CSV table of C-alpha atoms in Angstrom, one decimal:
chain,number,residue,atom,x,y,z
J,503,MET,CA,-61.8,-48.3,38.9
J,504,PRO,CA,-60.5,-45.9,36.3
J,505,ARG,CA,-58.1,-43.2,37.3
J,506,TYR,CA,-59.2,-39.6,36.8
J,507,ARG,CA,-57.7,-36.2,36.8
J,508,ILE,CA,-59.2,-32.7,36.7
J,509,ASN,CA,-59.8,-31.6,33.1
J,510,SER,CA,-57.4,-28.6,33.2
J,511,PRO,CA,-56.8,-26.1,31.5
J,512,LYS,CA,-60.4,-26.2,30.2
J,513,VAL,CA,-61.6,-26.5,33.8
J,514,ILE,CA,-60.5,-24.1,36.6
J,515,HIS,CA,-61.4,-24.2,40.2
J,516,GLN,CA,-61.1,-22.5,43.6
J,517,ILE,CA,-61.4,-24.4,46.9
J,518,PHE,CA,-63.2,-22.6,49.8
J,519,GLU,CA,-64.1,-23.9,53.2
J,520,THR,CA,-67.7,-24.7,52.4
J,521,GLU,CA,-67.6,-25.5,48.6
J,522,VAL,CA,-65.4,-25.7,45.5
J,523,VAL,CA,-66.3,-23.4,42.7
J,524,VAL,CA,-65.5,-24.9,39.3
J,525,VAL,CA,-65.8,-23.2,35.9
J,526,ASN,CA,-65.7,-25.0,32.6
J,527,LEU,CA,-64.2,-22.4,30.2
J,528,GLU,CA,-65.3,-24.4,27.1
J,529,THR,CA,-69.0,-24.6,27.9
J,530,GLY,CA,-69.5,-21.5,30.2
J,531,SER,CA,-71.2,-23.6,32.9
J,532,TYR,CA,-70.0,-23.2,36.5
J,533,TYR,CA,-70.5,-25.5,39.4
J,534,SER,CA,-70.6,-25.7,43.2
J,535,VAL,CA,-69.1,-28.8,44.7
J,536,GLU,CA,-70.4,-29.4,48.2
J,537,GLY,CA,-70.4,-31.9,51.1
J,538,ALA,CA,-67.9,-34.8,50.8
J,539,GLY,CA,-67.5,-33.7,47.2
J,540,ILE,CA,-65.0,-31.1,48.5
J,541,ASP,CA,-62.7,-33.8,49.7
J,542,ILE,CA,-63.2,-35.9,46.6
J,543,TRP,CA,-62.2,-32.9,44.5
J,544,ARG,CA,-59.2,-32.3,46.7
J,545,ALA,CA,-58.2,-35.9,46.3
J,546,LEU,CA,-58.5,-35.5,42.5
J,547,GLU,CA,-56.4,-32.3,42.6
J,548,ALA,CA,-53.7,-34.2,44.6
J,549,GLY,CA,-53.8,-37.0,42.0
J,550,GLY,CA,-55.3,-39.5,44.4
J,551,SER,CA,-58.2,-41.1,42.6
J,552,GLU,CA,-57.2,-44.4,44.2
J,553,HIS,CA,-57.6,-43.0,47.8
J,554,GLU,CA,-59.9,-45.0,50.1
J,555,ILE,CA,-62.6,-42.3,49.8
J,556,PHE,CA,-63.4,-43.8,46.4
J,557,GLU,CA,-64.3,-47.1,48.1
J,558,HIS,CA,-67.7,-45.5,48.8
J,559,GLU,CA,-70.4,-46.0,46.2
J,560,ALA,CA,-71.5,-42.4,46.6
J,561,ALA,CA,-68.0,-41.2,45.8
J,562,ARG,CA,-67.8,-43.4,42.7
J,563,ASN,CA,-71.2,-42.2,41.6
J,564,PHE,CA,-70.0,-38.6,42.1
J,565,LEU,CA,-67.0,-39.3,39.9
J,566,GLY,CA,-69.5,-40.3,37.2
J,567,GLU,CA,-71.3,-37.0,37.6
J,568,LEU,CA,-68.1,-35.1,37.3
J,569,ALA,CA,-67.1,-37.1,34.2
J,570,ASP,CA,-70.4,-36.6,32.6
J,571,GLU,CA,-69.9,-32.8,32.9
J,572,ALA,CA,-66.4,-33.1,31.5
J,573,LEU,CA,-64.9,-31.7,34.7
J,574,ILE,CA,-62.7,-34.7,35.1
J,575,VAL,CA,-61.2,-37.0,32.5
J,576,ALA,CA,-59.3,-40.3,32.5
J,577,ALA,CA,-55.8,-40.0,33.7
J,578,GLU,CA,-53.2,-41.7,31.6
J,579,GLU,CA,-50.3,-41.4,34.1
J,580,ILE,CA,-50.0,-42.8,37.6
J,581,SER,CA,-49.4,-40.0,40.0
J,582,VAL,CA,-48.4,-40.3,43.6
J,583,PRO,CA,-51.0,-38.7,46.0
J,584,GLN,CA,-49.7,-36.1,48.4
J,585,PRO,CA,-50.1,-37.8,51.8
J,586,ALA,CA,-50.5,-34.5,53.8
J,587,ILE,CA,-53.5,-33.4,51.8
J,588,LEU,CA,-55.2,-36.8,51.7
J,589,ALA,CA,-54.7,-37.3,55.5
J,590,SER,CA,-56.8,-34.3,56.4
J,591,MET,CA,-60.3,-35.4,55.2
J,592,PRO,CA,-62.9,-35.0,58.0
J,593,ARG,CA,-66.0,-35.5,56.0
J,594,ASP,CA,-67.9,-38.8,56.2
J,595,VAL,CA,-69.3,-39.6,52.8
J,596,SER,CA,-72.4,-41.2,54.2
J,597,LEU,CA,-73.2,-38.4,56.6
J,598,ASP,CA,-72.4,-35.5,54.2
J,599,PRO,CA,-72.8,-36.9,50.7
J,600,PRO,CA,-71.1,-35.3,47.8
J,601,ARG,CA,-73.2,-32.8,45.8
J,602,LEU,CA,-72.8,-31.0,42.5
J,603,ARG,CA,-74.8,-27.9,41.6
J,604,LYS,CA,-74.7,-26.6,38.1
J,605,PHE,CA,-75.2,-23.0,36.9
J,606,THR,CA,-75.7,-22.2,33.2
J,607,ASP,CA,-76.6,-18.5,33.3
J,608,MET,CA,-73.2,-17.5,31.8
J,609,ARG,CA,-73.4,-19.9,28.8
J,610,ASP,CA,-75.1,-17.4,26.5
J,611,LEU,CA,-72.2,-15.1,26.8
J,612,LEU,CA,-69.9,-17.6,25.0
J,613,LEU,CA,-69.8,-18.3,21.3
J,614,LEU,CA,-71.0,-21.9,21.2
J,615,ASP,CA,-71.6,-22.0,17.5
J,616,PRO,CA,-68.7,-21.7,15.1
J,617,ILE,CA,-68.6,-18.7,12.7
J,618,HIS,CA,-70.4,-19.5,9.5
J,619,GLU,CA,-70.8,-16.3,7.5
J,620,LEU,CA,-68.2,-13.8,6.3
J,621,ASP,CA,-68.6,-10.5,4.5
J,622,ASP,CA,-66.8,-9.8,1.2
J,623,ALA,CA,-63.6,-8.6,3.1
J,624,GLY,CA,-63.5,-11.9,5.1
J,625,TRP,CA,-64.8,-10.5,8.4
J,626,PRO,CA,-67.5,-12.4,10.3
J,627,GLN,CA,-71.0,-11.1,9.9
J,628,ARG,CA,-72.2,-9.5,13.2
J,629,ARG,CA,-73.9,-12.1,15.4
J,630,GLN,CA,-77.3,-11.3,16.9
J,631,PRO,CA,-77.4,-11.5,20.7
J,632,PRO,CA,-79.2,-14.6,22.2
J,633,VAL,CA,-82.9,-14.2,23.0
J,634,GLN,CA,-83.3,-13.7,26.8
J,635,ALA,CA,-85.9,-16.1,28.4
W,414,MET,CA,-43.3,-17.3,10.6
W,415,THR,CA,-43.8,-17.1,14.4
W,416,THR,CA,-47.0,-16.1,16.0
W,417,SER,CA,-45.5,-12.7,16.9
W,418,GLU,CA,-44.2,-12.1,13.4
W,419,ARG,CA,-47.5,-13.0,11.9
W,420,ALA,CA,-49.4,-10.9,14.4
W,421,ARG,CA,-47.1,-7.9,14.0
W,422,THR,CA,-47.4,-7.9,10.2
W,423,PHE,CA,-51.1,-7.7,10.3
W,424,PHE,CA,-51.2,-5.3,13.3
W,425,ASP,CA,-48.9,-2.8,11.7
W,426,GLU,CA,-50.8,-3.0,8.4
W,427,ALA,CA,-54.1,-2.5,10.2
W,428,ARG,CA,-52.8,0.5,12.2
W,429,ALA,CA,-51.4,2.1,9.1
W,430,ALA,CA,-54.9,2.0,7.6
W,431,CYS,CA,-56.4,4.1,10.5
W,432,ARG,CA,-57.2,7.8,9.8
W,433,CYS,CA,-57.4,9.1,13.4
W,434,SER,CA,-58.2,12.8,13.7
W,435,ARG,CA,-59.0,13.1,17.4
W,436,VAL,CA,-56.5,12.5,20.2
W,437,ALA,CA,-57.3,12.6,24.0
W,438,ASP,CA,-55.5,11.4,27.1
W,439,TYR,CA,-56.9,9.7,30.1
W,440,ARG,CA,-55.7,8.4,33.5
W,441,LEU,CA,-57.1,4.8,33.8
W,442,ALA,CA,-56.3,2.7,36.8
W,443,GLY,CA,-53.4,4.9,37.6
W,444,LYS,CA,-51.9,4.6,34.1
W,445,PHE,CA,-51.8,7.1,31.2
W,446,VAL,CA,-53.7,6.0,28.2
W,447,ARG,CA,-53.9,7.9,24.8
W,448,ILE,CA,-56.9,7.2,22.6
W,449,ARG,CA,-56.5,8.2,19.0
W,450,SER,CA,-59.8,7.8,17.1
W,451,GLU,CA,-61.4,8.4,13.7
W,452,GLU,CA,-64.6,10.4,13.4
W,453,GLY,CA,-67.7,8.9,14.9
W,454,PHE,CA,-66.3,7.6,18.1
W,455,GLU,CA,-67.5,10.4,20.4
W,456,SER,CA,-69.2,7.7,22.6
W,457,VAL,CA,-65.8,6.3,23.5
W,458,HIS,CA,-64.5,9.7,24.7
W,459,ARG,CA,-67.7,10.4,26.6
W,460,ALA,CA,-67.4,7.2,28.6
W,461,PHE,CA,-63.9,8.1,29.8
W,462,ALA,CA,-64.4,11.9,30.0
W,463,HIS,CA,-64.3,12.1,33.9
W,464,LEU,CA,-60.8,10.7,33.7
W,465,ARG,CA,-59.4,13.2,31.1
W,466,THR,CA,-55.9,14.4,31.7
W,467,ASP,CA,-52.9,15.9,29.9
W,468,ILE,CA,-49.8,13.8,29.4
W,469,VAL,CA,-46.6,13.9,27.4
W,470,VAL,CA,-45.8,10.2,27.1
W,471,PRO,CA,-48.6,7.7,27.3
W,472,ASP,CA,-48.2,4.2,28.9
W,473,LEU,CA,-50.6,2.8,26.3
W,474,GLU,CA,-51.8,4.2,23.0
W,475,ILE,CA,-55.0,2.8,21.4
W,476,SER,CA,-56.1,3.5,17.8
W,477,VAL,CA,-59.9,3.4,17.3
W,478,SER,CA,-61.1,2.9,13.7
W,479,GLN,CA,-64.0,2.0,11.5
W,480,ASN,CA,-62.0,2.3,8.3
W,481,SER,CA,-63.1,0.3,5.4
W,482,ALA,CA,-59.5,0.0,4.3
W,483,MET,CA,-58.9,-2.5,7.1
W,484,PRO,CA,-57.0,-5.4,5.6
W,485,SER,CA,-58.7,-8.8,5.4
W,486,PRO,CA,-58.1,-11.1,8.3
W,487,PRO,CA,-55.1,-13.5,7.7
W,488,TRP,CA,-56.9,-16.3,9.7
W,489,THR,CA,-59.8,-18.6,8.9
W,490,THR,CA,-63.2,-19.3,10.4
W,491,ASP,CA,-61.7,-22.3,12.2
W,492,ASP,CA,-59.5,-20.0,14.2
W,493,TYR,CA,-62.2,-18.3,16.2
W,494,GLY,CA,-62.4,-19.4,19.9
W,495,SER,CA,-65.4,-19.4,22.2
W,496,ARG,CA,-64.6,-16.0,23.7
W,497,GLY,CA,-63.4,-14.5,20.5
W,498,GLU,CA,-59.7,-15.2,20.8
W,499,ILE,CA,-58.0,-15.9,17.4
W,500,ARG,CA,-55.9,-19.0,17.3
W,501,GLY,CA,-52.4,-18.4,16.1
W,502,PHE,CA,-52.4,-14.7,16.9
W,503,ASN,CA,-52.1,-14.8,20.7
W,504,ASP,CA,-48.8,-15.3,22.5
W,505,ALA,CA,-46.8,-13.6,25.3
W,506,ARG,CA,-46.5,-10.4,23.2
W,507,PHE,CA,-49.7,-10.1,21.1
W,508,ARG,CA,-53.4,-10.5,22.0
W,509,THR,CA,-56.0,-10.7,19.3
W,510,ALA,CA,-59.8,-11.3,19.6
W,511,PHE,CA,-62.9,-10.7,17.6
W,512,ASP,CA,-66.1,-9.8,19.5
W,513,HIS,CA,-68.9,-11.5,17.5
W,514,LEU,CA,-71.8,-9.5,19.1
W,515,ALA,CA,-70.0,-6.1,18.6
W,516,GLY,CA,-68.5,-7.1,15.3
W,517,SER,CA,-65.2,-5.6,16.4
W,518,LEU,CA,-61.5,-6.5,16.5
W,519,SER,CA,-59.2,-5.9,19.4
W,520,MET,CA,-55.4,-6.3,19.2
W,521,LEU,CA,-52.7,-5.4,21.6
W,522,ASP,CA,-48.9,-5.4,21.3
W,523,LEU,CA,-47.6,-5.7,24.9
W,524,GLU,CA,-44.0,-5.0,23.8
W,525,ARG,CA,-44.7,-1.6,22.2
W,526,ASN,CA,-47.8,-0.8,24.3
W,527,LEU,CA,-49.9,-0.1,21.2
W,528,ALA,CA,-53.4,-1.3,20.6
W,529,LEU,CA,-56.1,-1.3,17.9
W,530,PHE,CA,-59.9,-1.4,18.1
W,531,TRP,CA,-61.7,-1.7,14.8
W,532,THR,CA,-65.4,-2.1,13.9
W,533,ARG,CA,-67.1,-2.0,10.6
W,534,ASP,CA,-69.8,0.5,11.7
W,535,VAL,CA,-69.6,2.4,15.0
W,536,GLU,CA,-73.4,3.1,14.7
W,537,ALA,CA,-74.1,-0.6,15.0
W,538,LEU,CA,-72.1,-1.2,18.2
W,539,PRO,CA,-74.3,-2.8,20.8
W,540,GLN,CA,-75.1,-1.1,24.1
W,541,ALA,CA,-72.8,-3.4,26.0
W,542,GLU,CA,-69.8,-2.1,23.9
W,543,LEU,CA,-70.9,1.6,24.2
W,544,GLY,CA,-71.1,1.2,28.0
W,545,ALA,CA,-67.7,-0.3,28.3
W,546,PRO,CA,-65.6,0.7,25.3
W,547,LEU,CA,-62.2,-0.9,24.7
W,548,LYS,CA,-62.7,-3.3,27.7
W,549,THR,CA,-61.0,-6.3,26.0
W,550,ILE,CA,-57.8,-4.2,25.4
W,551,LEU,CA,-57.9,-2.7,28.9
W,552,HIS,CA,-58.4,-6.2,30.4
W,553,TRP,CA,-55.4,-7.6,28.6
W,554,TRP,CA,-53.1,-4.6,29.3
W,555,LEU,CA,-54.0,-4.2,32.9
W,556,ASP,CA,-53.7,-8.0,33.5
W,557,ALA,CA,-50.1,-7.7,32.5
W,558,ARG,CA,-49.6,-4.9,35.1
W,559,ASP,CA,-51.0,-6.6,38.1
W,560,ALA,CA,-54.4,-5.1,37.9
W,561,LEU,CA,-57.7,-6.8,37.3
W,562,LEU,CA,-60.8,-5.8,35.2
W,563,VAL,CA,-63.8,-6.9,37.2
W,564,HIS,CA,-67.4,-7.3,36.1
W,565,ALA,CA,-68.9,-5.3,39.0
W,566,ALA,CA,-70.4,-2.0,39.9
W,567,ALA,CA,-68.7,0.2,42.4
W,568,ILE,CA,-70.0,2.9,44.7
W,569,GLY,CA,-68.5,4.7,47.7
W,570,VAL,CA,-67.9,7.5,50.1
W,571,GLY,CA,-64.7,9.3,51.0
W,572,LYS,CA,-63.6,6.4,53.3
W,573,GLY,CA,-63.9,3.8,50.6
W,574,ALA,CA,-66.0,1.8,48.1
W,575,VAL,CA,-67.8,-1.5,47.7
W,576,LEU,CA,-67.9,-3.7,44.7
W,577,LEU,CA,-71.5,-4.7,43.7
W,578,ALA,CA,-71.2,-8.2,42.2
W,579,GLY,CA,-73.6,-10.5,40.5
W,580,PRO,CA,-75.0,-11.6,37.2
W,581,GLY,CA,-77.4,-9.5,35.1
W,582,GLY,CA,-80.7,-8.8,36.8
W,583,ALA,CA,-79.3,-9.1,40.3
W,584,GLY,CA,-79.8,-5.3,40.9
W,585,LYS,CA,-76.2,-4.0,40.5
W,586,SER,CA,-77.0,-1.2,38.1
W,587,THR,CA,-80.2,-0.2,40.0
W,588,THR,CA,-78.3,0.0,43.3
W,589,ALA,CA,-75.2,1.8,41.9
W,590,ILE,CA,-77.2,4.4,40.0
W,591,LEU,CA,-79.7,5.0,42.8
W,592,CYS,CA,-76.7,5.5,45.2
W,593,ALA,CA,-74.9,7.8,42.7
W,594,ARG,CA,-78.0,10.0,42.3
W,595,SER,CA,-78.4,10.1,46.1
W,596,GLY,CA,-74.9,11.6,46.8
W,597,LEU,CA,-72.6,8.6,47.0
W,598,THR,CA,-69.5,8.6,44.8
W,599,TYR,CA,-69.9,6.7,41.5
W,600,LEU,CA,-67.1,4.6,40.1
W,601,ALA,CA,-68.8,1.9,37.9
W,602,ASP,CA,-71.9,0.3,36.7
W,603,ASP,CA,-70.6,-2.7,34.8
W,604,TYR,CA,-66.7,-2.8,34.9
W,605,CYS,CA,-64.0,-1.4,37.1
W,606,ALA,CA,-60.4,-2.1,37.7
W,607,VAL,CA,-58.9,-3.4,41.0
W,608,ASP,CA,-55.2,-2.8,41.6
W,609,MET,CA,-53.8,-6.1,42.8
W,610,SER,CA,-50.4,-4.6,43.8
W,611,ASN,CA,-52.2,-2.4,46.2
W,612,PRO,CA,-55.2,-4.7,46.7
W,613,SER,CA,-57.4,-2.1,48.4
W,614,GLN,CA,-58.0,0.3,45.5
W,615,VAL,CA,-60.9,0.2,43.0
W,616,HIS,CA,-60.5,2.4,39.9
W,617,SER,CA,-63.2,3.9,37.8
W,618,LEU,CA,-63.0,3.3,34.1
W,619,TYR,CA,-66.3,4.2,32.6
W,620,GLY,CA,-68.7,7.0,33.6
W,621,THR,CA,-71.6,5.1,31.9
W,622,GLY,CA,-74.5,3.2,33.4
W,623,LYS,CA,-77.5,1.3,32.2
W,624,LEU,CA,-81.0,1.5,33.7
W,625,ALA,CA,-84.4,0.2,32.8
W,626,PRO,CA,-87.1,2.9,32.6
W,627,PRO,CA,-89.3,2.7,35.8
W,628,ASN,CA,-92.4,0.5,35.7
W,629,SER,CA,-91.4,-0.7,32.2
W,630,SER,CA,-90.3,-4.0,30.7
W,631,ASN,CA,-88.3,-2.1,28.0
W,632,ALA,CA,-84.6,-2.6,27.5
W,633,LYS,CA,-82.1,-0.7,29.6
W,634,VAL,CA,-81.1,2.8,28.5
W,635,LEU,CA,-77.5,3.8,28.4
W,636,LEU,CA,-76.7,6.8,30.6
W,637,TYR,CA,-73.6,9.0,31.0
W,638,LEU,CA,-73.6,9.6,34.7
W,639,ASN,CA,-70.3,11.4,34.5
W,640,GLU,CA,-72.3,14.2,32.7
W,641,GLU,CA,-74.9,14.5,35.4
W,642,PRO,CA,-74.1,17.6,37.5
W,643,ALA,CA,-75.5,16.0,40.7
W,644,VAL,CA,-73.3,12.8,40.4
W,645,ARG,CA,-70.0,12.8,42.0
W,646,THR,CA,-67.2,10.8,40.3
W,647,THR,CA,-63.6,10.0,41.2
W,648,ALA,CA,-60.6,8.2,39.8
W,649,HIS,CA,-60.3,5.6,42.6
W,650,LEU,CA,-61.2,4.8,46.2
W,651,PRO,CA,-60.0,2.3,48.8
W,652,LEU,CA,-61.9,-1.0,48.4
W,653,ARG,CA,-63.6,-1.9,51.6
W,654,ALA,CA,-66.0,-4.8,50.8
W,655,ILE,CA,-67.9,-6.9,48.3
W,656,LEU,CA,-71.7,-6.5,48.2
W,657,VAL,CA,-73.9,-9.1,46.5
W,658,PRO,CA,-77.3,-7.7,45.7
W,659,GLN,CA,-80.4,-9.9,45.4
W,660,VAL,CA,-83.9,-8.7,44.7
W,661,ASP,CA,-86.3,-9.8,47.4
W,662,SER,CA,-89.7,-8.3,46.4
W,663,SER,CA,-91.5,-10.1,49.2
W,664,ALA,CA,-89.5,-8.2,51.9
W,665,ASN,CA,-90.6,-4.8,53.2
W,666,GLU,CA,-87.1,-3.6,54.3
W,667,THR,CA,-83.8,-3.6,52.5
W,668,ARG,CA,-81.2,-5.3,54.7
W,669,ILE,CA,-77.6,-6.3,54.7
W,670,MET,CA,-76.3,-9.7,55.9
W,671,ARG,CA,-72.8,-11.2,56.1
W,672,ALA,CA,-72.0,-13.5,53.1
W,673,THR,CA,-69.3,-16.1,52.6
W,674,ALA,CA,-66.2,-15.6,50.5
W,675,SER,CA,-67.4,-18.3,48.2
W,676,ALA,CA,-70.7,-16.5,47.6
W,677,ALA,CA,-68.9,-13.3,46.7
W,678,PHE,CA,-66.6,-15.4,44.4
W,679,LYS,CA,-69.5,-17.0,42.6
W,680,ALA,CA,-71.0,-13.5,42.1
W,681,LEU,CA,-67.8,-12.1,40.6
W,682,ALA,CA,-65.8,-14.8,38.9
W,683,PRO,CA,-68.0,-16.6,36.4
W,684,SER,CA,-69.4,-13.4,34.8
W,685,THR,CA,-65.9,-11.8,34.7
W,686,ILE,CA,-64.3,-14.8,33.2
W,687,SER,CA,-67.1,-15.4,30.7
W,688,GLN,CA,-67.0,-11.9,29.3
W,689,LEU,CA,-63.3,-11.2,29.1
W,690,SER,CA,-61.4,-12.8,26.2
W,691,GLY,CA,-58.3,-14.7,27.5
W,692,ALA,CA,-59.3,-14.6,31.1
W,693,GLY,CA,-58.4,-17.9,32.7
W,694,ALA,CA,-56.7,-19.4,35.7
W,695,GLN,CA,-54.7,-16.2,36.7
W,696,THR,CA,-57.9,-14.1,36.7
W,697,PHE,CA,-59.6,-16.8,38.6
W,698,GLN,CA,-56.9,-16.8,41.3
W,699,ARG,CA,-56.8,-13.1,41.6
W,700,LEU,CA,-60.6,-12.9,42.1
W,701,ALA,CA,-60.2,-15.7,44.7
W,702,GLN,CA,-57.6,-13.6,46.4
W,703,LEU,CA,-59.9,-10.6,46.4
W,704,THR,CA,-62.8,-12.5,47.9
W,705,GLN,CA,-60.6,-14.0,50.6
W,706,THR,CA,-59.2,-10.7,51.7
W,707,LEU,CA,-62.3,-8.5,51.6
W,708,PRO,CA,-65.4,-8.9,53.8
W,709,ALA,CA,-68.5,-9.9,51.8
W,710,PHE,CA,-72.1,-9.0,52.4
W,711,GLN,CA,-75.4,-9.7,50.8
W,712,ILE,CA,-77.9,-6.9,50.3
W,713,ALA,CA,-81.5,-8.0,50.0
W,714,LEU,CA,-83.2,-5.3,47.9
W,715,ALA,CA,-86.8,-4.9,49.1
W,716,ARG,CA,-89.7,-2.6,48.1
W,717,ASP,CA,-88.3,0.3,50.0
W,718,PHE,CA,-85.8,1.1,47.2
W,719,GLU,CA,-85.5,4.7,48.3
W,720,ARG,CA,-83.7,3.4,51.4
W,721,ILE,CA,-81.0,1.5,49.4
W,722,PRO,CA,-78.5,4.4,49.3
W,723,GLU,CA,-78.9,5.0,53.1
W,724,VAL,CA,-78.3,1.3,53.8
W,725,VAL,CA,-75.2,1.2,51.6
W,726,ARG,CA,-73.9,4.4,53.2
W,727,GLN,CA,-74.3,2.9,56.7
W,728,LEU,CA,-72.2,-0.1,55.7
W,729,LEU,CA,-69.5,2.1,54.3
W,730,ASP,CA,-69.5,4.4,57.3
W,731,GLU,CA,-68.9,1.5,59.8
């Protein structure tokens, strides 16, 4: 199985008791990681993508979801997991499967298209605000 | 040439092109800020008017200009980042960003505590900019001083205030303005500052607000609540809680329920981070600290909107 790491600094996160909130600064999407996904994320943060939690198919599928959203990327270096963090994982992957919820309401606030048009002095033409649905 | 040298050269040339005729001082988040503006920027001074003061030496001086003599930008179209930051003109000393919707440039020199805001045409500034002028500069400068600009409304009584957090359409503005016109103290509709070194203070920055006309689908109207005689404003109040509004049109009664720290964080962090150039991991961690030290509540806004101020007041009086 490939090794993964969190895609920082483009991706920032905060771990709470009941979820992990993750923001992708490049796309403007933010996510809620729930269930056993919290422990999977903690394992990734600790550098332990070879931990036994990843023996579960649900966990491996979840890694695929995170990779598809560019929240994690392939890790080139081998990092040693921090045993204290990985030892404290109470969630059973089969009983409380990992879940990823995506929120895109902030995306329109970011400039997703590059600047194309400049005025005679070299300043960007003023961009029109996105049309609200 | 280093980033600082490149930025300083352009910054000094740009400031020299300003023809500022109006000077006014304000106390913002406990700091003294001098705003020097050209003609046409009355809207900027109106937004800060409730915080006007007289000072001898400012902590920060901002030049505000729409001068056509502004030098051409020394960067290319490839240098614009997704939140307006200019590649090659941001380092530990200088911050530079271009707001594509406002058509405005913001620059800050953290070493000399000087800043510049320039737009081609002040008449064309969007409502979002008029309601929260100079917010990019204030975000950068306060961030370097252990304070946090937050995308939230704030309303309170003598004992303290609540932050109203959530994305557009959640009911922040409606709740804040209804409460302000019902006798609660008004601190913010869209942005306020939280002092992290004294984590229980919320500071007013803008006396503006935005409200949709009743029974209308028209766009929101910009208001200057600091000019309404019946509205009470103040510079700061102790911060007591975070309130997350949510419209519940099926309910008969507005009610408040406990919320989780993560719910408050999701209401605050993504919108704050998305709209402030340069906001990243440090802002994220400060917001997390805020949500983990303050109690959080959800307010379900029902059809009895006239009761909303009373419900908020009851929470603050506890």
